[in-house]
Short mmCIF file of C-alpha atoms and ligand atoms in Angstrom, two decimals:
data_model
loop_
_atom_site.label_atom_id
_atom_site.label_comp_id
_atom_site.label_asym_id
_atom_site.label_seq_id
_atom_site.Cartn_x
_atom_site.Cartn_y
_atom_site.Cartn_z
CA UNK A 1 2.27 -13.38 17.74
CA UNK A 2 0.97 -10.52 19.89
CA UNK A 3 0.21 -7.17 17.88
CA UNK A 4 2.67 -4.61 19.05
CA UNK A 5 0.77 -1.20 20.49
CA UNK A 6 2.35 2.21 20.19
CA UNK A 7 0.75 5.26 22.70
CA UNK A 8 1.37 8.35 20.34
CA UNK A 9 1.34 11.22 22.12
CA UNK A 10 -0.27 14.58 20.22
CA UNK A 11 -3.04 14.77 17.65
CA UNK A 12 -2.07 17.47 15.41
CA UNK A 13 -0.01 16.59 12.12
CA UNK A 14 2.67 14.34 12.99
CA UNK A 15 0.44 12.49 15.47
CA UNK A 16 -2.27 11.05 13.43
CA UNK A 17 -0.11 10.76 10.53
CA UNK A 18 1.98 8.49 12.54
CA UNK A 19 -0.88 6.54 13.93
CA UNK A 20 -2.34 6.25 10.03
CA UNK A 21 1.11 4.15 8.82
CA UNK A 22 1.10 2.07 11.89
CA UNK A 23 -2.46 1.17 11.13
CA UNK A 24 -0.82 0.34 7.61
CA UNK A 25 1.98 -2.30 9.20
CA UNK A 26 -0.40 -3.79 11.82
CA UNK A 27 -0.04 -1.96 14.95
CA UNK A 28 -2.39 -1.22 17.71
CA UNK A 29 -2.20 2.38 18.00
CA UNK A 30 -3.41 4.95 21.14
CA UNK A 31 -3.28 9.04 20.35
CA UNK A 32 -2.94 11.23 23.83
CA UNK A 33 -4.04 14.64 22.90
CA UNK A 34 -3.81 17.31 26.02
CA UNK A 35 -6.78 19.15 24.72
CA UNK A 36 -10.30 18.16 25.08
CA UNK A 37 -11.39 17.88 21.48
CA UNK A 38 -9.54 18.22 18.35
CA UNK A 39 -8.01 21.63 17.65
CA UNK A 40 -9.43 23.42 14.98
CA UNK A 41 -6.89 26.86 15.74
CA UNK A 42 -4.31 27.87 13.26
CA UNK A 43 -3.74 29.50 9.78
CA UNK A 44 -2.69 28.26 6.33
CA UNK A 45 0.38 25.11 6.36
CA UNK A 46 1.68 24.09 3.15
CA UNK A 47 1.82 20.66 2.22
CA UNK A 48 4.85 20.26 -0.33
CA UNK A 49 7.17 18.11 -2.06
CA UNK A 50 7.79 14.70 -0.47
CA UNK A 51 5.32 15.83 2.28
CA UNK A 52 3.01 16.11 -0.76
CA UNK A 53 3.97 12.96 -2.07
CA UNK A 54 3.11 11.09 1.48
CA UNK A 55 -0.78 12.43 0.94
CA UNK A 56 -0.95 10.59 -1.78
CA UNK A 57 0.63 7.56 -0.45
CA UNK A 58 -2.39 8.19 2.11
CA UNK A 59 -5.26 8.76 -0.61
CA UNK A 60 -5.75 11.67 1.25
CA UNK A 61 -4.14 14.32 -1.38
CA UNK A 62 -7.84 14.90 -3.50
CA UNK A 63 -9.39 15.83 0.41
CA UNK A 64 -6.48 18.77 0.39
CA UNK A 65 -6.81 20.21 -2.62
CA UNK A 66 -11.10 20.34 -2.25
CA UNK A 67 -10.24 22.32 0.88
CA UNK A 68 -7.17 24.51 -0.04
CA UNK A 69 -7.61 27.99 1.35
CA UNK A 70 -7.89 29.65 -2.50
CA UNK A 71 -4.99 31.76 -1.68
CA UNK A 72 -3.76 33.25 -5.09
CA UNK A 73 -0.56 34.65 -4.50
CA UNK A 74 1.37 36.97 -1.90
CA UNK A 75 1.23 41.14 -2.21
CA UNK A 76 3.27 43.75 0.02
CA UNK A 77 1.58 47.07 0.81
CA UNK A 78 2.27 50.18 2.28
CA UNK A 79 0.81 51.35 5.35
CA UNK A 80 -1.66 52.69 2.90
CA UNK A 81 -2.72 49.69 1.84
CA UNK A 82 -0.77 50.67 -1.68
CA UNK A 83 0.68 47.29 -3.23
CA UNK A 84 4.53 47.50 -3.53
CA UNK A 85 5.04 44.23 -5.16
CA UNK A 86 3.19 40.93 -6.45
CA UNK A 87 4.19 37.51 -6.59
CA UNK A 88 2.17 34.30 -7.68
CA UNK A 89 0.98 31.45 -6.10
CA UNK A 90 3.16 28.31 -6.39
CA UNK A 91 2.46 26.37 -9.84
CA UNK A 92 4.57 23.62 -8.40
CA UNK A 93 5.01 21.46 -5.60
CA UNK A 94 7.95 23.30 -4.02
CA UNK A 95 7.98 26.98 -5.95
CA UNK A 96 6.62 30.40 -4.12
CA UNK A 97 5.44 31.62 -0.71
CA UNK A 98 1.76 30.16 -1.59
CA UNK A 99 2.50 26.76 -1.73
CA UNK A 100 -0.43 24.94 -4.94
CA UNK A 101 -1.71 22.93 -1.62
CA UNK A 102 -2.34 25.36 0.85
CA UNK A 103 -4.62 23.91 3.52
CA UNK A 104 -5.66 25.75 7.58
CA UNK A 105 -4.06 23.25 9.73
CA UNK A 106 -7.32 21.87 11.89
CA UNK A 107 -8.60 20.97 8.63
CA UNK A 108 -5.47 19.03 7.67
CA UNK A 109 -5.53 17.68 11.44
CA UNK A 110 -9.24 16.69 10.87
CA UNK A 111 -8.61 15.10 7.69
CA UNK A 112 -5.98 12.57 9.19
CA UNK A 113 -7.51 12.08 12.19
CA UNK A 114 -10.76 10.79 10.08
CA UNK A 115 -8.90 8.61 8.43
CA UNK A 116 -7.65 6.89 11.37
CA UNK A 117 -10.85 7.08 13.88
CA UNK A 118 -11.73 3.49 12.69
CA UNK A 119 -8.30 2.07 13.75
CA UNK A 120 -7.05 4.12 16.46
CA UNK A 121 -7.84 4.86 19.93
CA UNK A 122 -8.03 8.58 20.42
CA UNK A 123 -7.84 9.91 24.17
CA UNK A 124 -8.48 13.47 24.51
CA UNK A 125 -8.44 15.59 27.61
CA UNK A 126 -4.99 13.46 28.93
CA UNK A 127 -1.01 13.83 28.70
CA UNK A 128 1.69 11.96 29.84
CA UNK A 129 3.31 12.71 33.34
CA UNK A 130 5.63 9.69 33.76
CA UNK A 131 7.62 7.29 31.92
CA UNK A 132 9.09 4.06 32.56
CA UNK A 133 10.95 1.97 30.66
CA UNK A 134 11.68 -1.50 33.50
CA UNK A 135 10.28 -4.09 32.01
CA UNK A 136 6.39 -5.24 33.12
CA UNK A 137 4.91 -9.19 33.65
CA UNK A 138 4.44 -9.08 29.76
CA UNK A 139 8.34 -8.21 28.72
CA UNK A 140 9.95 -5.43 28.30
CA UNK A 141 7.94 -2.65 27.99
CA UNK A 142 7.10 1.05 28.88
CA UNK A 143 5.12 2.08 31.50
CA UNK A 144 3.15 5.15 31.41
CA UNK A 145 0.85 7.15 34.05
CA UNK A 146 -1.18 9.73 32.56
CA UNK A 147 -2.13 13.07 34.47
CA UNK A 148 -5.98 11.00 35.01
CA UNK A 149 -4.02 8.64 37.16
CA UNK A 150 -4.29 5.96 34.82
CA UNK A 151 -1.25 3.62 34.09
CA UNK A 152 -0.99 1.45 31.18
CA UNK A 153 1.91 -0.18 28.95
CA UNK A 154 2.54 0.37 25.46
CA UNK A 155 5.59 -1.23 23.33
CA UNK A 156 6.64 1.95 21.92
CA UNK A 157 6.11 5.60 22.69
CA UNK A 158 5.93 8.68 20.24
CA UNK A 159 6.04 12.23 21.02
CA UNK A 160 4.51 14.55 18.26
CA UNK A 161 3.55 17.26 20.67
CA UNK A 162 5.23 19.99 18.85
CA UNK A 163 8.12 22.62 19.48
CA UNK A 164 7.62 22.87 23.04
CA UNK A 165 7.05 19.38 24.23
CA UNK A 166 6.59 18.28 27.86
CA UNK A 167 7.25 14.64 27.26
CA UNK A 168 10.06 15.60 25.17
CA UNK A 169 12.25 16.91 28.25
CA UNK A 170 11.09 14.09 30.41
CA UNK A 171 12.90 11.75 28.07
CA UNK A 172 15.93 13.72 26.53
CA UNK A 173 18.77 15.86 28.19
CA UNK A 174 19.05 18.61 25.53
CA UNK A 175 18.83 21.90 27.02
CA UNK A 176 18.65 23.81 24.52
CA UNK A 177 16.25 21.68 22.45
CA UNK A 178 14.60 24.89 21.25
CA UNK A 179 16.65 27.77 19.23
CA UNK A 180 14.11 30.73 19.54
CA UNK A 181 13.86 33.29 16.71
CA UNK A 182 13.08 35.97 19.07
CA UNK A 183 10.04 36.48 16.94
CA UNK A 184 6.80 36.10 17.89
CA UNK A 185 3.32 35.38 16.05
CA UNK A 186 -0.30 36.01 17.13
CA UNK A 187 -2.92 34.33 14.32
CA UNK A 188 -6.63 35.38 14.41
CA UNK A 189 -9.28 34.80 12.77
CA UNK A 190 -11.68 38.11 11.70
CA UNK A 191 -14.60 38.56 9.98
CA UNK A 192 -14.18 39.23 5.65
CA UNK A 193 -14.75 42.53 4.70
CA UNK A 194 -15.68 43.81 1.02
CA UNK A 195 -12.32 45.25 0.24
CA UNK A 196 -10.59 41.90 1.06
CA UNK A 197 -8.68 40.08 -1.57
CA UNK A 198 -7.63 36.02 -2.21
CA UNK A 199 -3.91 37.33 -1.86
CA UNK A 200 -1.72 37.32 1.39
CA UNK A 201 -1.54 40.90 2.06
CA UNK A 202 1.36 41.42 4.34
CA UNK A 203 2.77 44.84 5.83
CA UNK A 204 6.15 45.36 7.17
CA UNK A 205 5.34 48.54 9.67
CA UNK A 206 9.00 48.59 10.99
CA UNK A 207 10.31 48.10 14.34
CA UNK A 208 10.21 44.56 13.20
CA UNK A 209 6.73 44.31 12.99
CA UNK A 210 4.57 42.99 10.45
CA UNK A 211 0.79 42.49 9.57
CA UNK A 212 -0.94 40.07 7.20
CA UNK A 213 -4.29 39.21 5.89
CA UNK A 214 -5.18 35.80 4.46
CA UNK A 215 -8.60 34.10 2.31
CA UNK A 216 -9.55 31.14 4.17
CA UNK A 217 -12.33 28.81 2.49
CA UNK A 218 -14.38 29.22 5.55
CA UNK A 219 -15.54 32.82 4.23
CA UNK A 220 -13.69 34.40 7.37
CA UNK A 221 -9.79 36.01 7.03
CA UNK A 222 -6.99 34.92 8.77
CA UNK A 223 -4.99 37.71 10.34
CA UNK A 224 -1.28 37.58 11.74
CA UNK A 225 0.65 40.33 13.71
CA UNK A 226 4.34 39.62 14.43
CA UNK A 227 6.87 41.39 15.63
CA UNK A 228 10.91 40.85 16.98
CA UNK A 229 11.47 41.10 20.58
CA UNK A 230 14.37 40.05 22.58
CA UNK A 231 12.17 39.55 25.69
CA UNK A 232 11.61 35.72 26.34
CA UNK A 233 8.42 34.00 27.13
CA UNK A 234 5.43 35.91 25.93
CA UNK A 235 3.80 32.97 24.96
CA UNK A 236 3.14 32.52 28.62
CA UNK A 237 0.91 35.32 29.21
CA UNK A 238 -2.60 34.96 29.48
CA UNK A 239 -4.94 36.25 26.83
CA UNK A 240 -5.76 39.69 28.33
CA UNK A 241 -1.79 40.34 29.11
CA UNK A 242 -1.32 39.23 25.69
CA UNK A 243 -3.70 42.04 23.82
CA UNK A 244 -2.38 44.18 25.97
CA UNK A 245 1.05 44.12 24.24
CA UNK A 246 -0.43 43.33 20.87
CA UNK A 247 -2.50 46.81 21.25
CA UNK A 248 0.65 48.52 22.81
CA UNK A 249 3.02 47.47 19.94
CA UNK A 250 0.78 47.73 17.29
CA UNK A 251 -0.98 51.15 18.23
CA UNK A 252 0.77 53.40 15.56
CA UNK A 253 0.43 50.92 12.46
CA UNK A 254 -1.46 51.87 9.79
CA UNK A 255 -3.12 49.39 7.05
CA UNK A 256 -5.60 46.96 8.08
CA UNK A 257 -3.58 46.93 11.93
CA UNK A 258 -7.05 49.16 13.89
CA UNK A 259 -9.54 46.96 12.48
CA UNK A 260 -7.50 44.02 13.57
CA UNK A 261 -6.67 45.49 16.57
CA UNK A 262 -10.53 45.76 17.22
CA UNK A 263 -11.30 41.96 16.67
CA UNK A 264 -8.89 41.26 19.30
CA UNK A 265 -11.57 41.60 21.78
CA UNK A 266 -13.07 38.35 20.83
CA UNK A 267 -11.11 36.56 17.61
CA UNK A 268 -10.23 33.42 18.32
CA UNK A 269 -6.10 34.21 18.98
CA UNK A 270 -3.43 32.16 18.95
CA UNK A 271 0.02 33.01 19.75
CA UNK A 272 3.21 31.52 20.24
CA UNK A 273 7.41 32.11 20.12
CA UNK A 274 8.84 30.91 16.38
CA UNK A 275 11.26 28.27 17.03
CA UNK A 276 12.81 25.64 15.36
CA UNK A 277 13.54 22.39 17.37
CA UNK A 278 17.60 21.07 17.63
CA UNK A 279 17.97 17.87 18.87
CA UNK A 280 21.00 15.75 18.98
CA UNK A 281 18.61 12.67 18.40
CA UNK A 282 15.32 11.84 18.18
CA UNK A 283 15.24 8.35 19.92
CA UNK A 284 15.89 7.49 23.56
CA UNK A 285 15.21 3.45 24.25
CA UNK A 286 11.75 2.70 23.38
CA UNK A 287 11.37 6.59 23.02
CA UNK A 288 11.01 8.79 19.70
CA UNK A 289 10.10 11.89 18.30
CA UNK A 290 8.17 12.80 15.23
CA UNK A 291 7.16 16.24 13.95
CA UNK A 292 8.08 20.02 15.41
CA UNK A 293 8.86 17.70 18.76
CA UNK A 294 12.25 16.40 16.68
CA UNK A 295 12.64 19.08 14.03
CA UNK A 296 10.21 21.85 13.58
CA UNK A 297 11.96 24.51 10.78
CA UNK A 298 9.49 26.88 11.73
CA UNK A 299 6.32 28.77 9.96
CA UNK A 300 9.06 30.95 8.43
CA UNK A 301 10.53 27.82 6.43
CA UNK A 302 6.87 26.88 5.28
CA UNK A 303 8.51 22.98 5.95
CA UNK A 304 7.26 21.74 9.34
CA UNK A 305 4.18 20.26 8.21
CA UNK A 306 6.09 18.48 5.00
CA UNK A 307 9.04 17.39 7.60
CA UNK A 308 5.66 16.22 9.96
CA UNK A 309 3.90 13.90 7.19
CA UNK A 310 7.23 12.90 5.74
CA UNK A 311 8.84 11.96 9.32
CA UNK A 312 5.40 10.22 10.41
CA UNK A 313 5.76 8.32 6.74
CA UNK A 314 9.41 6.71 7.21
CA UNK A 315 9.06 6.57 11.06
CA UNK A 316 6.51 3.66 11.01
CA UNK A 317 7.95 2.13 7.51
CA UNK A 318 11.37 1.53 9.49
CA UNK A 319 9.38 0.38 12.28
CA UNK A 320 7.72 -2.44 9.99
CA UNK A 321 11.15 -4.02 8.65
CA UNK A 322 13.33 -3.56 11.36
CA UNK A 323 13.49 -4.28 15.19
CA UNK A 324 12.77 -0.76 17.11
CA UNK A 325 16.53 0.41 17.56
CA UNK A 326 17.61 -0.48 14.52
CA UNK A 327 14.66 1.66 12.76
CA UNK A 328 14.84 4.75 14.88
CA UNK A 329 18.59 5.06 13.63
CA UNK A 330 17.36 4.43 10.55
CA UNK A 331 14.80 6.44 10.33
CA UNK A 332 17.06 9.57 12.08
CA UNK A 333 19.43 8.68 8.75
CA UNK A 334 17.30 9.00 6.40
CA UNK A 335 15.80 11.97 7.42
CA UNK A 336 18.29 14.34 9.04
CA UNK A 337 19.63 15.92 6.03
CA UNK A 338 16.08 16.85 5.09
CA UNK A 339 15.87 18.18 7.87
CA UNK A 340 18.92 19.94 7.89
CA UNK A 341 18.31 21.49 4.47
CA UNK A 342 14.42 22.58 6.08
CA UNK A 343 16.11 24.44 8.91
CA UNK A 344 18.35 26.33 6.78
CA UNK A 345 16.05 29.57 6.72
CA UNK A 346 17.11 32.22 4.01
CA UNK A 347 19.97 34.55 5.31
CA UNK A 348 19.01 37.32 7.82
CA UNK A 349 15.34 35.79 8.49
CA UNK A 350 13.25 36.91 10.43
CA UNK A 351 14.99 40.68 11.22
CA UNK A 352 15.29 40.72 7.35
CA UNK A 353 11.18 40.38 6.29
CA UNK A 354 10.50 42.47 9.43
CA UNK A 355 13.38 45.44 9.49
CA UNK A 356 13.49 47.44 12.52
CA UNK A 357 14.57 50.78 10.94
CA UNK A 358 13.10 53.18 8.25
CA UNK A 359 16.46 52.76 6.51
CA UNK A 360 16.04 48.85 6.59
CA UNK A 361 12.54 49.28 6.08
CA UNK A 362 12.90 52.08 2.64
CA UNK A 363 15.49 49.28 1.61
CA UNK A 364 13.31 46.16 1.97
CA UNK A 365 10.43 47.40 -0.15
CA UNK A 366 12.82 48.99 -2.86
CA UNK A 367 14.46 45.23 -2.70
CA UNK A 368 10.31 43.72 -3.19
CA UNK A 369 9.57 46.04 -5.87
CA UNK A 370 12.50 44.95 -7.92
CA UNK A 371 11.76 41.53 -7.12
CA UNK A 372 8.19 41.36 -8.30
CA UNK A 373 9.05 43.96 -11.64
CA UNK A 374 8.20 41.83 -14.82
CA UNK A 375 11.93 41.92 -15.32
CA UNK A 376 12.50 40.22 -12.24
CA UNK A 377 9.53 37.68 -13.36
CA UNK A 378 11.37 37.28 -16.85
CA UNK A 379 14.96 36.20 -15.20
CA UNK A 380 13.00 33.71 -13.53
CA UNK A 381 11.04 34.57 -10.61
CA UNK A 382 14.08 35.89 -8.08
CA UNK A 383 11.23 36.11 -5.31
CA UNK A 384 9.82 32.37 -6.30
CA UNK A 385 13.61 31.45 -5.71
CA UNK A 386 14.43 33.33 -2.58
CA UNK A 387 11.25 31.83 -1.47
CA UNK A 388 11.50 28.07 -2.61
CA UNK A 389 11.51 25.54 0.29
CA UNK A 390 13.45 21.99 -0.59
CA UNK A 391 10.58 20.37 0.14
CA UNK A 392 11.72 17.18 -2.63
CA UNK A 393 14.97 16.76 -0.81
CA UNK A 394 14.91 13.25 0.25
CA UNK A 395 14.05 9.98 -1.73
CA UNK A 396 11.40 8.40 -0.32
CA UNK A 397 12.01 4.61 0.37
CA UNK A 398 9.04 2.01 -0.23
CA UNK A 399 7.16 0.24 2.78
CA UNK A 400 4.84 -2.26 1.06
CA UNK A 401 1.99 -3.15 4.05
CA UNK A 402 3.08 -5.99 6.19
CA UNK A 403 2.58 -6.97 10.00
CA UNK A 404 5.33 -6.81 11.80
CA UNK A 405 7.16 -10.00 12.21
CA UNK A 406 10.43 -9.07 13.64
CA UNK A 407 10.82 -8.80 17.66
CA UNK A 408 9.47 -5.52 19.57
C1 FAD B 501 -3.16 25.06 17.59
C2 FAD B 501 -2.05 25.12 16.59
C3 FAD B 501 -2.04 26.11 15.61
C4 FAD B 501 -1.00 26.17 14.68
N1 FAD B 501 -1.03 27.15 13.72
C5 FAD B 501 -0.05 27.22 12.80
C6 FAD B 501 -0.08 28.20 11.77
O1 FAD B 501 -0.99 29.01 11.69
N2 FAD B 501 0.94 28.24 10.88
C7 FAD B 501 1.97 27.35 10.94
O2 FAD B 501 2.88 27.42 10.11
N3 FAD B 501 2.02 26.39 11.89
C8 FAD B 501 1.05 26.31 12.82
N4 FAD B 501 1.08 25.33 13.79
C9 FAD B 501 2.22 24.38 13.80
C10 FAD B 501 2.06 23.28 12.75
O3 FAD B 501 0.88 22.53 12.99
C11 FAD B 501 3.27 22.39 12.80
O4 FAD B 501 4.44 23.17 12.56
C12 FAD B 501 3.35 21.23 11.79
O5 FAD B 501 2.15 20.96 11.15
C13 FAD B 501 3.86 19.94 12.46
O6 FAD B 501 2.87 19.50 13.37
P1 FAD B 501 3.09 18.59 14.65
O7 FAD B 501 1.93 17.66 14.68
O8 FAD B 501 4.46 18.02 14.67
O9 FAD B 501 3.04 19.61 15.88
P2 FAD B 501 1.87 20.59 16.35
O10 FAD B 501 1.02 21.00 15.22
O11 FAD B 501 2.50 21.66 17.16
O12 FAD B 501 0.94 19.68 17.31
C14 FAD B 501 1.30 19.21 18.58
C15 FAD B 501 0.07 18.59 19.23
O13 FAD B 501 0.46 18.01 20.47
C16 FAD B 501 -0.43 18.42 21.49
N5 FAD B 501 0.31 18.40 22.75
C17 FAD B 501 1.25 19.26 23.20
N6 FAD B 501 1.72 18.86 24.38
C18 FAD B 501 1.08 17.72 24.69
C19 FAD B 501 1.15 16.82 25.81
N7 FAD B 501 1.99 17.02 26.83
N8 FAD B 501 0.35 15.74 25.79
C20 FAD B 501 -0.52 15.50 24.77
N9 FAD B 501 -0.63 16.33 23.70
C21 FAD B 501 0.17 17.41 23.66
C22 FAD B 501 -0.84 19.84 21.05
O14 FAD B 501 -2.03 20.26 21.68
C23 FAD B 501 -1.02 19.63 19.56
O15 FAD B 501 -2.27 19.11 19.25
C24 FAD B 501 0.07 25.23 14.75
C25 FAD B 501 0.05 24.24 15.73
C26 FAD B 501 -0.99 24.17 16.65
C27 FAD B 501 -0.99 23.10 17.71
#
């Protein structure tokens, strides 16, 4: 019997984690990534809970934890830089803001992609432009033509290209496939300076703005500054547009917000829209979707990467004991209240965290410094609660290795 191939569109998370389980059950496996090289952009992702519990399954959890960021816990401060309230770092695998496994994304990305170089073909530089499903000479199959002009024919396609996937709406009808926040987020990367901390320093500056400082274990800091805005499509602009407005809407904040400003001139940036993706399924014929491209919860849910590794995980298990259709519905069954649960951000996010008022604002950080009071800690951690992701809310099924034997 032929070995069934898969073209996997995206080498992020979901991606290569995807491509790693196929491996597993015996399938020939092809990554499309639009970029030329691997991207090493992005801040700290949490790996939690079941997600957790799939980097074992991959023998790549001991990797993680010798490159978690050495974040030690989460601290709000005035525009002073004054701390208004302290919380811990997670001692479990679901508990607190800091998740215990708390790795920069490109080195996750890296990570799985190294495990899977031997095994998988990896085309960078490339992206899907058309998609056919009519069967070819060999049986029915899908036909795709790549923006290189290339055509080949894979048994199965999968689109992990994240929340705002191209291949996605060639494929599936759902309009509104995104549900923006109306929140955006520009990550940077700055040089350390002697008065930095291992905590994630975060100031809410009001007008629903925030800024935030992060340890990396690079010896560099990873800055964010967000803000609400009802205007739609920022994360089109180029980069000189882009710290334009950042300067604009950050000029009056006080805290670490000049010297960030300053690095804008040549900090590697990286911006985008918070999102979370809605679809009304996540398979169309020999089409599916893994990752933020099915059901991203958003940075604010600290979930997407779990949901990525999780999805990736039962995704190519279904795929090795039943026939394609009948796994894809499968696989949507098993996962969807996960997912569901994931998505459910705590009430009033993101206008809550990021107040537009001084009213909102004074009332926030009186709410934090309850919150992280040692009587607060001695009820039980209210913040570690209000915080707490359900990253263990599905049972993860057993796929013992086998090669596929059932029809593609
Ligand atoms: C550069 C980058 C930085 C990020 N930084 C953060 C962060 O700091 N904090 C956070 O919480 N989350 C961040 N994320 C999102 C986070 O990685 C995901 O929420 C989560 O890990 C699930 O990953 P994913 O693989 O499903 O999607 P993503 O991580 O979004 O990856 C999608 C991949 O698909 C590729 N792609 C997109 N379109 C195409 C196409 N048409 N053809 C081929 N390839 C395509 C993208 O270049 C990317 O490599 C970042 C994502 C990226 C891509």
């Amino acid at each position: 019997m032929r070995t069934p191939t898969v073209l996997i569109s995206g080498a992020s998370i979901a991606g290569p984690a995807v491509a790693y389980w196929l491996n597993v059950q015996g399938w020939q496996t092809t990554v499309v990534e639009r970029f030329d090289e691997l991207r090493e952009d992005g801040q700290n992702i949490d790996v939690r809970g079941a997600g957790r519990e799939v980097t074992r399954r991959m023998g790549i959890e001991d990797a993680i934890r010798a490159a978690t960021t050495g974040e030690t816990g989460t601290e709000f401060v005035d525009a002073a830089g004054r701390p208004l309230a302290r919380f811990a770092a997670g001692t479990s695998d679901s508990a607190g803001a800091t998740a215990e496994l708390e790795i920069l994304r490109g080195q996750l990305s890296r990570i799985i992609v190294d495990r899977t170089r031997d095994d998988t073909e990896y085309v960078f530089g490339d992206r899907i432009v058309a998609l056919d499903e009519k069967p070819d000479e060999k049986g029915d199959r899908v036909t795709v033509r790549f923006a290189s002009g290339t055509t080949r024919t894979f048994d199965l396609v999968i689109v992990a290209e994240g929340l705002r996937s191209r291949t996605r709406s060639m494929v599936f009808r759902d309009a509104n496939a995104v549900r923006e926040l109306d929140f955006y987020v520009a990550y940077l990367t700055i040089p350390r300076a002697n008065e930095d901390t291992d905590l994630w320093r975060w100031h809410s500056a009001g007008r629903g703005r925030s800024i935030t400082l992060r340890p990396d274990n690079l010896g560099t800091l990873r800055a964010t500054l967000s803000f609400l805005s009802d205007v739609r499509g920022l994360e089109q602009l180029d980069r000189d547009s882009l710290v334009t407005v950042l300067r604009r809407t950050f000029a009056d904040v006080g805290w670490a917000a000049p010297r960030v400003l300053t690095a804008l001139d040549d900090a590697p940036l990286y911006f985008d829209a918070v999102g979370q993706t809605r679809m009304r399924s996540w398979s169309s014929g020999r089409v599916a979707l893994v990752g933020d491209a099915a059901y991203c919860s958003s940075p604010i849910s600290g979930m997407s990467t779990s949901l990525a590794l999780t999805g990736a995980y039962v995704l190519a298990g279904e795929l090795a004991t039943h026939p394609f259709g009948t796994a894809f519905a499968r696989y949507e069954k098993l996962m969807r209240p996960y997912v569901v649960q994931a998505q459910k951000l705590p009430p009033g996010t993101p206008r809550i965290a990021n107040p537009r008022s001084r009213a909102g604002l004074a009332l926030m950080n009186s709410a934090l410094k309850i919150a992280g009071s040692p009587a607060a800690a001695r009820l039980g951690g209210l913040a570690s609660r209000w915080f707490t992701p359900p990253a263990d809310a599905i049972d993860l099924p057993d796929y013992p290795p086998c090669r596929p034997s059932h029809q593609i």
